[in-house]
PDB file of C-alpha atoms in Angstrom:
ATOM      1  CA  UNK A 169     -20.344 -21.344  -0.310  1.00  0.00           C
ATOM      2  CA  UNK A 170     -17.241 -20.981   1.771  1.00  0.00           C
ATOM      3  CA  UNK A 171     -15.121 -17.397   1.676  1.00  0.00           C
ATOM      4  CA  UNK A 172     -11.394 -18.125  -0.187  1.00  0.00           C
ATOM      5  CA  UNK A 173      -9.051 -18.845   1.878  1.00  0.00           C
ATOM      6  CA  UNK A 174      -6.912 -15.137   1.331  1.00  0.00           C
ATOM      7  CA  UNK A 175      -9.973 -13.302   3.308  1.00  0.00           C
ATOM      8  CA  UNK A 176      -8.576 -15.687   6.506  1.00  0.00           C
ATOM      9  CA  UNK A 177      -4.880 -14.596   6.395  1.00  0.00           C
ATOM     10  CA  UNK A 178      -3.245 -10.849   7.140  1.00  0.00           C
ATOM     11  CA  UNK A 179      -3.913  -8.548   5.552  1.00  0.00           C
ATOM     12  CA  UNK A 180      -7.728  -9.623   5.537  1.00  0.00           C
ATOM     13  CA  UNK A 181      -8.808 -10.794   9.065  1.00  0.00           C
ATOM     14  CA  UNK A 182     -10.290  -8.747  11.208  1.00  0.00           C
ATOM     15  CA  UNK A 183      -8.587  -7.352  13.920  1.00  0.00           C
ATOM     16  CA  UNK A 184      -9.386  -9.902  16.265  1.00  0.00           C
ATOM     17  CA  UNK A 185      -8.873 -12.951  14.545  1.00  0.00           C
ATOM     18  CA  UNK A 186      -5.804 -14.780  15.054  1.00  0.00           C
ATOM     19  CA  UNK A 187      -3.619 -17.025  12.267  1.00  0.00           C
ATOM     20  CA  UNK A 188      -0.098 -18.662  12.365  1.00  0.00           C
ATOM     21  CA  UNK A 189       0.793 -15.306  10.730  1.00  0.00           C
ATOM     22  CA  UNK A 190      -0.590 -13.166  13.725  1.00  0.00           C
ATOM     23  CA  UNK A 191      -1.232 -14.072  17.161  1.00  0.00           C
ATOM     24  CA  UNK A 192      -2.837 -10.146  18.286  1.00  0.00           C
ATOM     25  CA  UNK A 193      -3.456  -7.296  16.775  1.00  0.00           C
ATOM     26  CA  UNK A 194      -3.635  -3.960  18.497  1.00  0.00           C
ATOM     27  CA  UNK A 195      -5.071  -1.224  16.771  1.00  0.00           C
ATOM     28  CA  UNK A 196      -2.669   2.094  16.224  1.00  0.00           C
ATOM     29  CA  UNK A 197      -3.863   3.810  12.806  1.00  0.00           C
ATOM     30  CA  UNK A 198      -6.971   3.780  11.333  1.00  0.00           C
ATOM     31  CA  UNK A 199      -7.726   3.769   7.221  1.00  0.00           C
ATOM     32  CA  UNK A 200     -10.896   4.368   5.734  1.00  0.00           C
ATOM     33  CA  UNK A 201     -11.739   4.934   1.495  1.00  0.00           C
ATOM     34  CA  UNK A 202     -13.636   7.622   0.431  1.00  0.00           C
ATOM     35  CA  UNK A 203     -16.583   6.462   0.792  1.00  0.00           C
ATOM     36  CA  UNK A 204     -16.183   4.975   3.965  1.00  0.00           C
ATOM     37  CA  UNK A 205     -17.422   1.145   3.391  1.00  0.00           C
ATOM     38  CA  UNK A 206     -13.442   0.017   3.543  1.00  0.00           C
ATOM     39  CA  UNK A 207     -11.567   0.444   6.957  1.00  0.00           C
ATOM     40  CA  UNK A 208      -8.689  -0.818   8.023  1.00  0.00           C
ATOM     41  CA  UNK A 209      -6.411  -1.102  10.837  1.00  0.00           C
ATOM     42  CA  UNK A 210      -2.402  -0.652  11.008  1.00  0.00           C
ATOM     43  CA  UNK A 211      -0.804  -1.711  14.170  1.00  0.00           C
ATOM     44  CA  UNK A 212       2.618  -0.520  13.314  1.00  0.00           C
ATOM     45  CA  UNK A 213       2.676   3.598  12.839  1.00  0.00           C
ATOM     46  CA  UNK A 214       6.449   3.174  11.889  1.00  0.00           C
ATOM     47  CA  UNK A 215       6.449   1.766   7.572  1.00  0.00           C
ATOM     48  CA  UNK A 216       9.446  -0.219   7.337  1.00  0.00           C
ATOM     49  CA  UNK A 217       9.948   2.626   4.181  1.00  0.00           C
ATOM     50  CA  UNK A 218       7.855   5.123   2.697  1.00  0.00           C
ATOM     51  CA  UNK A 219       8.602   5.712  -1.739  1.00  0.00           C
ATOM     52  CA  UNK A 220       7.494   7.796  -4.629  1.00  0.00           C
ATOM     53  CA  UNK A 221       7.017   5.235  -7.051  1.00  0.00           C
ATOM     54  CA  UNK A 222       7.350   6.407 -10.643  1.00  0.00           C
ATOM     55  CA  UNK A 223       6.567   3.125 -12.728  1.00  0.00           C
ATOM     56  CA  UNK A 224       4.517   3.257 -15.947  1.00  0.00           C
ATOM     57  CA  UNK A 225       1.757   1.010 -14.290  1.00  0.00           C
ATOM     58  CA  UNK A 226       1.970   3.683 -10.988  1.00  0.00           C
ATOM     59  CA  UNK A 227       1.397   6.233 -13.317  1.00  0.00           C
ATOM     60  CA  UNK A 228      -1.781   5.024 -15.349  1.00  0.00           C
ATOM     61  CA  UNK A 229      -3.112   3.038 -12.892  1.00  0.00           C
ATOM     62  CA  UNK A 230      -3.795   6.325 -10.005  1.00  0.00           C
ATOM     63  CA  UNK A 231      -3.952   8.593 -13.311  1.00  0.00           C
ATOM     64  CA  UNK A 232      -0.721  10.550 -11.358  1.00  0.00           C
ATOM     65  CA  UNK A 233       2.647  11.181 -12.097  1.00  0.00           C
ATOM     66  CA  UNK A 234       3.579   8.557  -9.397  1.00  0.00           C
ATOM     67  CA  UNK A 235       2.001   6.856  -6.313  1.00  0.00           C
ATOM     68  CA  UNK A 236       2.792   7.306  -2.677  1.00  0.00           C
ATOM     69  CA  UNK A 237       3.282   4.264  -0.602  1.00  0.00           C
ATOM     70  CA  UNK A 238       4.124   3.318   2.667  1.00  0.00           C
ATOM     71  CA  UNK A 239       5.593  -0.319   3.682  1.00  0.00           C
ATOM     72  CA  UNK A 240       4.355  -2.411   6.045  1.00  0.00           C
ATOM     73  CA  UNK A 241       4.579  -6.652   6.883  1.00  0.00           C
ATOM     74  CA  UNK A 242       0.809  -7.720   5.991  1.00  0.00           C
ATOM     75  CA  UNK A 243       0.130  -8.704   9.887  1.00  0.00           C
ATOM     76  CA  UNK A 244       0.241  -5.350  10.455  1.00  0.00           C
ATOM     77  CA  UNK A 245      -2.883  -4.880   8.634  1.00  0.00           C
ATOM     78  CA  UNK A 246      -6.217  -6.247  10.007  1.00  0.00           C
ATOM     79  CA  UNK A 247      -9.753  -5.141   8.002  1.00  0.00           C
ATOM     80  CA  UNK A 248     -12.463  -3.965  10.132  1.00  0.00           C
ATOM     81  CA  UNK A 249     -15.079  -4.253   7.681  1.00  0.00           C
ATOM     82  CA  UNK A 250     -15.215  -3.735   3.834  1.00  0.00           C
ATOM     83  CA  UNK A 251     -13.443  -7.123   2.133  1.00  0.00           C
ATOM     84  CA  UNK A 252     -16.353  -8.607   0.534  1.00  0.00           C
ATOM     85  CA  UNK A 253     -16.354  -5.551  -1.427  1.00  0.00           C
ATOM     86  CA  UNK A 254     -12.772  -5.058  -2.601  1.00  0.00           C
ATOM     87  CA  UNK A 255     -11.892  -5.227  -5.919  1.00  0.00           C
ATOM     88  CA  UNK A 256      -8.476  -6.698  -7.129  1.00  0.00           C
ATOM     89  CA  UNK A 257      -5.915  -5.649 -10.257  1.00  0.00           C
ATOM     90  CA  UNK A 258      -3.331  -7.823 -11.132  1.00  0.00           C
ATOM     91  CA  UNK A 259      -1.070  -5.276 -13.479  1.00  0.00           C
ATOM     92  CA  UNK A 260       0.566  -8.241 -15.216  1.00  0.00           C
ATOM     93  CA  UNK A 261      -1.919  -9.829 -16.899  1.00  0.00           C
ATOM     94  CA  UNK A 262      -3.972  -7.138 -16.909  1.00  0.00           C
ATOM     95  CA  UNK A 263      -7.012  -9.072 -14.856  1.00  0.00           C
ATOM     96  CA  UNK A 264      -9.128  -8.850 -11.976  1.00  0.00           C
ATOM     97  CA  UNK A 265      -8.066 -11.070 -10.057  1.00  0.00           C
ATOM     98  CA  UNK A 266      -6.393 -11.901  -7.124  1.00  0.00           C
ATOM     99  CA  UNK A 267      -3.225 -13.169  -7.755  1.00  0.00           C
ATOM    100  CA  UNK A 268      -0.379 -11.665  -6.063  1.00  0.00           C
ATOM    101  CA  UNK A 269       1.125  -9.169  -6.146  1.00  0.00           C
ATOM    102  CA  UNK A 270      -1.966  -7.346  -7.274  1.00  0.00           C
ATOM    103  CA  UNK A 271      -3.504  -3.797  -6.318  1.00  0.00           C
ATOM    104  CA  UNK A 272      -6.628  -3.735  -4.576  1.00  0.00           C
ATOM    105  CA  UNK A 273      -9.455  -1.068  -4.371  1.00  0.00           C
ATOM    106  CA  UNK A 274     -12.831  -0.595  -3.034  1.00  0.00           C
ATOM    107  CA  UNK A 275     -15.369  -1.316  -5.537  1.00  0.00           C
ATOM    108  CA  UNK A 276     -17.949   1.241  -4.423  1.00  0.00           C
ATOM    109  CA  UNK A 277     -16.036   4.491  -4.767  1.00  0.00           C
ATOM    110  CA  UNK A 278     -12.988   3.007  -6.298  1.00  0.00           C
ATOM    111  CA  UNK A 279     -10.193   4.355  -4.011  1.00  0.00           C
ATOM    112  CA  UNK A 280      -7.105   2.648  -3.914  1.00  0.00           C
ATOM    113  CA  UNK A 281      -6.355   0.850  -0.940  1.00  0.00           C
ATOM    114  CA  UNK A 282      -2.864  -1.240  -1.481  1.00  0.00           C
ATOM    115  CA  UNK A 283      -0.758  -3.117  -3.529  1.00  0.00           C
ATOM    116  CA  UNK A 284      -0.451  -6.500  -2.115  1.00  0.00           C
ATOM    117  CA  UNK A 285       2.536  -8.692  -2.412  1.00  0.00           C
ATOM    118  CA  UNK A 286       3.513 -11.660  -1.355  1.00  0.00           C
ATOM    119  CA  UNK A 287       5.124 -10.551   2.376  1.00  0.00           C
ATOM    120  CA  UNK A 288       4.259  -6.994   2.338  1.00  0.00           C
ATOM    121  CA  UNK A 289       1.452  -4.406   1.695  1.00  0.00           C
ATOM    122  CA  UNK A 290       2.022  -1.218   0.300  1.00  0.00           C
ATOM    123  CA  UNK A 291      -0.851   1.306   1.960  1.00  0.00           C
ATOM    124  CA  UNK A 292      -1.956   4.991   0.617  1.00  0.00           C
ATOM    125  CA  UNK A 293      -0.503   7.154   3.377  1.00  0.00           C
ATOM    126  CA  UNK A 294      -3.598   9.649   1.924  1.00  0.00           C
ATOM    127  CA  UNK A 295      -6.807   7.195   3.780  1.00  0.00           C
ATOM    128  CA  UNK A 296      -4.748   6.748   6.956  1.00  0.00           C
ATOM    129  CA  UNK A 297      -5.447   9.472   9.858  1.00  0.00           C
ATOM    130  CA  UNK A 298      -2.101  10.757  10.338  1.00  0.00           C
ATOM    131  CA  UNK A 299      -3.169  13.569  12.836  1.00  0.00           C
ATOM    132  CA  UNK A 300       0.013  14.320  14.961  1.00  0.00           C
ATOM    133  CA  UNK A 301       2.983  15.864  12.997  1.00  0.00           C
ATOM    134  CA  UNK A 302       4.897  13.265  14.695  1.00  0.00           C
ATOM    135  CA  UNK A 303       2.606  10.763  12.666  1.00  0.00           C
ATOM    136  CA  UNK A 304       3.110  12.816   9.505  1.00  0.00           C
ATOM    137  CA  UNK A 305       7.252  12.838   9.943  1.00  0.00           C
ATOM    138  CA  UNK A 306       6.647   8.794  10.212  1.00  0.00           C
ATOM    139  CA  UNK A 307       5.379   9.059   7.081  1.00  0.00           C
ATOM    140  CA  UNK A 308       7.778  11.280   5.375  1.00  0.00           C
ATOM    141  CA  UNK A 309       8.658  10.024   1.653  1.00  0.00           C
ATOM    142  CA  UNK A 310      12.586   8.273   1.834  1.00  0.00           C
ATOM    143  CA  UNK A 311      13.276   7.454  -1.571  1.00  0.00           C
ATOM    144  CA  UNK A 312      12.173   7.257  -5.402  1.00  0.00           C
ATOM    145  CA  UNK A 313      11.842   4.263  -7.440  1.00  0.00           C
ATOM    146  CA  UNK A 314      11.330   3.634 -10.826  1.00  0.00           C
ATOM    147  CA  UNK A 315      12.791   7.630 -11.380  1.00  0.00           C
ATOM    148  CA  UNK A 316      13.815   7.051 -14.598  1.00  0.00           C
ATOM    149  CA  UNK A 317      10.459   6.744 -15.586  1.00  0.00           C
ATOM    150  CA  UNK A 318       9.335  10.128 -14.114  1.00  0.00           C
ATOM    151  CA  UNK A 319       7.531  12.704 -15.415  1.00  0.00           C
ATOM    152  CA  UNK A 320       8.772  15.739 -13.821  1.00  0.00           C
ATOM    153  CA  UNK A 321      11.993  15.915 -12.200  1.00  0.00           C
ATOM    154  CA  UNK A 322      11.446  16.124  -8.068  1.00  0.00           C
ATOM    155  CA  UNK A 323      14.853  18.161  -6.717  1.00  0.00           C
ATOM    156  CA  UNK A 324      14.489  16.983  -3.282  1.00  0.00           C
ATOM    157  CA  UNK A 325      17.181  15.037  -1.978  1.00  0.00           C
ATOM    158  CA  UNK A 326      16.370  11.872  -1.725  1.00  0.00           C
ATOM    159  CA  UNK A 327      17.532   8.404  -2.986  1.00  0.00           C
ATOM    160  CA  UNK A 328      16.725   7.979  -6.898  1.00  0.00           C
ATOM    161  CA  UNK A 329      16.364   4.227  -8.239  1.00  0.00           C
ATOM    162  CA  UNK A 330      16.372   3.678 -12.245  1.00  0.00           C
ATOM    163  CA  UNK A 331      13.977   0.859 -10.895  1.00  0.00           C
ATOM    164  CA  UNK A 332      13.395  -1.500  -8.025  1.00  0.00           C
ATOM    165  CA  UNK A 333      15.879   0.279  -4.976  1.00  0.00           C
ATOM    166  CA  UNK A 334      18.901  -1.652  -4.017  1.00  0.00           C
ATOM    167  CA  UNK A 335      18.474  -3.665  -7.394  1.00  0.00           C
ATOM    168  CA  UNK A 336      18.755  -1.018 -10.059  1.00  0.00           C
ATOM    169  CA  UNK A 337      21.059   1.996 -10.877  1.00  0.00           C
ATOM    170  CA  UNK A 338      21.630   4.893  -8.188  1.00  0.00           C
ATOM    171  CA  UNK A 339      20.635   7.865 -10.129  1.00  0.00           C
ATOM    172  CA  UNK A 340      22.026  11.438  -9.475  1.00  0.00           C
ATOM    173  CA  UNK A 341      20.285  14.372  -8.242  1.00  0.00           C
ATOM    174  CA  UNK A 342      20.830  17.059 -10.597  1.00  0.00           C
TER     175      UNK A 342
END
């Protein structure tokens, strides 16, 4: 039996396979899960942005008042080992599947790995190794989305979306 075709594009090739999506990878941050059977490979250590998301889903989902996530193009991402073993949640329907955009984890110790979506991945800044404080300051959280759906107010300056930034209300720091 052949492998679907999703474990031969970004984010799921290794780092040395090549696609019409990405010609070379070079390795610059390393990700790992718990357990250590997922690891992955970032070759950007700039996110295009890094959010709080509050969302219901968020919320339930990583049993938290929000999730952290970083932003990155999926050929930034490149599995070292670990796919055969993911396990995919598609939040719409409730399923697990994978049918974007859908959340993936590792189905040995469960941690959450991304949320894939069509273009992008969104990472857990948490499994990366994010060792140099310039690293860390790379990594530093830029905006809220979804805030109206918080559960505890978060006084710290930054942008507050009612939902989706850029396509919902700009809400006020109070």
């Amino acid at each position: 039996m052949t492998s679907p075709t999703w474990q031969h594009r970004p984010p799921y090739q290794g780092p040395t396979e090549t696609s019409p999506a990405r010609k070379s990878f070079t390795k610059k941050l390393r990700g790992a899960c718990h357990c250590g059977r997922v690891v992955y490979w970032l070759s950007s250590d700039n996110p295009l942005n890094v959010k709080y998301c509050h969302c219901h889903d968020c919320q339930v989902i990583h049993g938290a008042p929000l999730q952290l996530a970083a932003i990155f193009e999926k050929a930034n991402m490149a599995f070292e080992r670990g796919v055969e073993g993911l396990h995919f949640y598609k939040t719409d329907s409730k399923a697990a599947e994978h049918d974007l955009p859908c959340k993936v984890s590792c189905g040995t110790c469960g941690s959450f790995i991304l949320d894939e979506g069509r273009n992008m991945v969104l990472v857990s800044p948490s499994l990366l190794t994010l060792d140099t404080e310039r690293l860390r300051e790379n990594f530093d959280v830029r905006q809220h989305i979804f805030y109206s759906r918080r559960v505890k107010d978060i006084p710290d300056g930054k942008q507050k979306w009612a939902g989706l930034d850029n396509k919902s209300e700009l809400l006020h720091d109070d």
